[in-house]
Amino acid sequence: MEKLIVHGGTPLKGRINVSGSKNSSLPILAATLLTKESCTIRNVPDLSDTNYMVRILGELGADVERASGVVITKAEKIKSTAPYDLVRKMRASICVLGPLTGRLKRCVVSLPGGCVIGDRPVDLHLKGMEALGAIVKVDGGDIDVNARKGLKGCEINLMGKHGSTVLGTDNVMMAATLAKGTTIIQGAAAEPEVEDLANFLIKMGAKIEGAGTHRIVIEGVKELHGAEHKVIPDRIEAGTFLVAGAILGEGITLRRVNPDHLRSVLDAFKHCGIPIETTKDSITVRPNPKARGFDLTTLPYPGFPTDMQAQFCALACAIPDTSTITETIFPQRFMHVAEMKRMGANIDLQGATARIRGGEPLKGAPVMASDLRASAALVLAGLLASGTTEIHRLYHIDRGYEHLDDKLIALGANIERVQE
Ligand code: EPZ
């Protein structure tokens, strides 16, 4: 196992390129199962999660080649079963449910486990498959979907008690592309990654309107053909680096990024008095020693993203004011708080709201990575802290950030990756 040793206090400056989006790549790679023809997906980040999805496609019978950021697939003949040992390592594997159901009309996909950010139900995914006419049974940890009589377009509301579901919307949209008739998804997730998936499906011959809004209309077609697609930039990786640049140094610039995908995050920085400049494909951020605290609530897109909540807790530690952040999507998603408190952070957790009194010095300490974004937030806290912070269980970070340490070192950070 590896760990990161972060020597805090070194100012950051310079520019880096943002990688392709993990949360766009995963459903788009799964969508290649919808056709027997070859697909080429570009700008796929080199992460353990995307490598794992490539492995899943292979185990399902697709031919898959990966050359750095380009993945070429050909799913001529595919299996209808995604077993537990394949699905258990990554919850997002659930996004093969829609393509397998759409293409084969029959599949068995193991129920993904929960994870540290909370219970990860799939009831809305199953509600969508049933609405399309499938018989869905959950038995012995497996989801058994039978749509032998074919899939029929429907009108469905996918809103859950925590708002819309990203992968649930993806799964229903993918299955609906090959259903008979028209499907209307109300309460759809509007994330840029959903829109990116829809754009890929449209290139494959799907008829989709409204992706990127909360109402998506899909008119089923007989079959889909191969296509090429370039994945959008990773808005959460970008947001994570913006927090690093806002915490200390002379300012950093991110390139190959789409500022429109980060409006709520950029507004949050500006609200704190942290200067942000954008062009169509770059964002520059500078620290402001007199920055003001913030009161944020995570919401489905276009609201403030839950995937940026932990990173903003680290930012709040750097701002000499009181800030609050309330988590409404995954109310337990505060694994980072206990670890930051080990570094001296003044954070008080009341239910799903963290109250942070920032500006007090943090001191480096050994901390434990837990989920992907909490782990990245601990790196950020380590940059801010005096002394050395050791971050164990690095595999959490490597799941979702392409060369995070190398990119931070390129910005001047003093970080080492060593064997545990
Ligand atoms: C996607 O997960 C992202 N993952 C997550 O990013 C992100 O945090 C999440 O969306 C919310 O934005 C990928 O895209 C691979 P949801 P997803 O279904 O689709 C509840 C990261 O760090 N819900 O939108 O699995 C659920 O419990 C990861 O990159 C149901 O109740 O999340 C949650 O409270 C972490 N029933 C809320 O909806 C369901 O059937 C949103 O979950 C499905 C979800």
mmCIF file of C-alpha atoms in Angstrom, residues 2-10 247-248 314 317 336 338-345 361-369 374-394 397 404-405 408 413-418 420:
data_model
loop_
_atom_site.group_PDB
_atom_site.id
_atom_site.type_symbol
_atom_site.label_atom_id
_atom_site.label_comp_id
_atom_site.label_asym_id
_atom_site.label_seq_id
_atom_site.Cartn_x
_atom_site.Cartn_y
_atom_site.Cartn_z
ATOM 1 C CA GLU A 2 1.146 3.590 -0.577
ATOM 2 C CA LYS A 3 0.793 6.764 1.427
ATOM 3 C CA LEU A 4 1.228 10.459 0.682
ATOM 4 C CA ILE A 5 3.513 12.614 2.786
ATOM 5 C CA VAL A 6 2.409 16.241 2.476
ATOM 6 C CA HIS A 7 4.822 18.901 3.752
ATOM 7 C CA GLY A 8 2.490 21.848 4.381
ATOM 8 C CA GLY A 9 2.887 25.563 3.879
ATOM 9 C CA THR A 10 4.536 25.624 0.447
ATOM 10 C CA ILE A 247 -5.852 28.091 0.236
ATOM 11 C CA LEU A 248 -2.276 29.274 -0.254
ATOM 12 C CA ALA A 314 -10.808 22.309 4.038
ATOM 13 C CA CYS A 317 -10.324 25.955 7.728
ATOM 14 C CA HIS A 336 -13.145 13.907 6.702
ATOM 15 C CA ALA A 338 -12.773 13.564 12.442
ATOM 16 C CA GLU A 339 -9.500 13.425 10.497
ATOM 17 C CA MET A 340 -9.325 17.221 10.057
ATOM 18 C CA LYS A 341 -9.977 17.608 13.802
ATOM 19 C CA ARG A 342 -6.867 15.457 14.399
ATOM 20 C CA MET A 343 -5.022 18.258 12.597
ATOM 21 C CA GLY A 344 -6.501 20.859 14.934
ATOM 22 C CA ALA A 345 -9.450 21.948 12.793
ATOM 23 C CA PRO A 361 -3.435 27.039 12.415
ATOM 24 C CA LEU A 362 -3.633 23.358 11.455
ATOM 25 C CA LYS A 363 -0.853 20.980 12.418
ATOM 26 C CA GLY A 364 0.184 18.063 10.213
ATOM 27 C CA ALA A 365 -0.733 14.585 11.523
ATOM 28 C CA PRO A 366 -1.147 11.026 10.234
ATOM 29 C CA VAL A 367 -4.717 10.728 8.859
ATOM 30 C CA MET A 368 -6.795 8.032 7.196
ATOM 31 C CA ALA A 369 -8.309 8.402 3.747
ATOM 32 C CA ALA A 374 -12.783 13.162 1.817
ATOM 33 C CA SER A 375 -9.291 11.881 0.973
ATOM 34 C CA ALA A 376 -8.670 14.736 -1.463
ATOM 35 C CA ALA A 377 -9.859 17.171 1.222
ATOM 36 C CA LEU A 378 -7.248 15.763 3.635
ATOM 37 C CA VAL A 379 -4.535 16.488 1.060
ATOM 38 C CA LEU A 380 -5.817 20.068 0.880
ATOM 39 C CA ALA A 381 -5.787 20.348 4.681
ATOM 40 C CA GLY A 382 -2.236 18.957 4.626
ATOM 41 C CA LEU A 383 -1.160 21.703 2.209
ATOM 42 C CA LEU A 384 -2.557 24.290 4.627
ATOM 43 C CA ALA A 385 -1.129 22.711 7.801
ATOM 44 C CA SER A 386 2.321 23.347 9.226
ATOM 45 C CA GLY A 387 4.512 20.269 9.450
ATOM 46 C CA THR A 388 3.889 16.918 7.797
ATOM 47 C CA THR A 389 0.618 15.114 7.097
ATOM 48 C CA GLU A 390 0.661 11.438 6.203
ATOM 49 C CA ILE A 391 -2.363 10.238 4.276
ATOM 50 C CA HIS A 392 -2.831 6.464 4.397
ATOM 51 C CA ARG A 393 -4.999 4.220 2.125
ATOM 52 C CA LEU A 394 -4.067 6.185 -0.968
ATOM 53 C CA ILE A 397 -7.575 8.966 -4.061
ATOM 54 C CA LEU A 404 -3.283 14.250 -8.029
ATOM 55 C CA ASP A 405 0.116 14.338 -6.312
ATOM 56 C CA LEU A 408 0.100 19.397 -7.059
ATOM 57 C CA ALA A 413 3.550 21.502 -3.470
ATOM 58 C CA ASN A 414 6.042 19.480 -1.422
ATOM 59 C CA ILE A 415 4.508 15.989 -1.567
ATOM 60 C CA GLU A 416 5.993 12.475 -1.625
ATOM 61 C CA ARG A 417 4.278 9.194 -2.517
ATOM 62 C CA VAL A 418 5.940 6.367 -0.568
ATOM 63 C CA GLU A 420 3.565 2.212 3.590
#
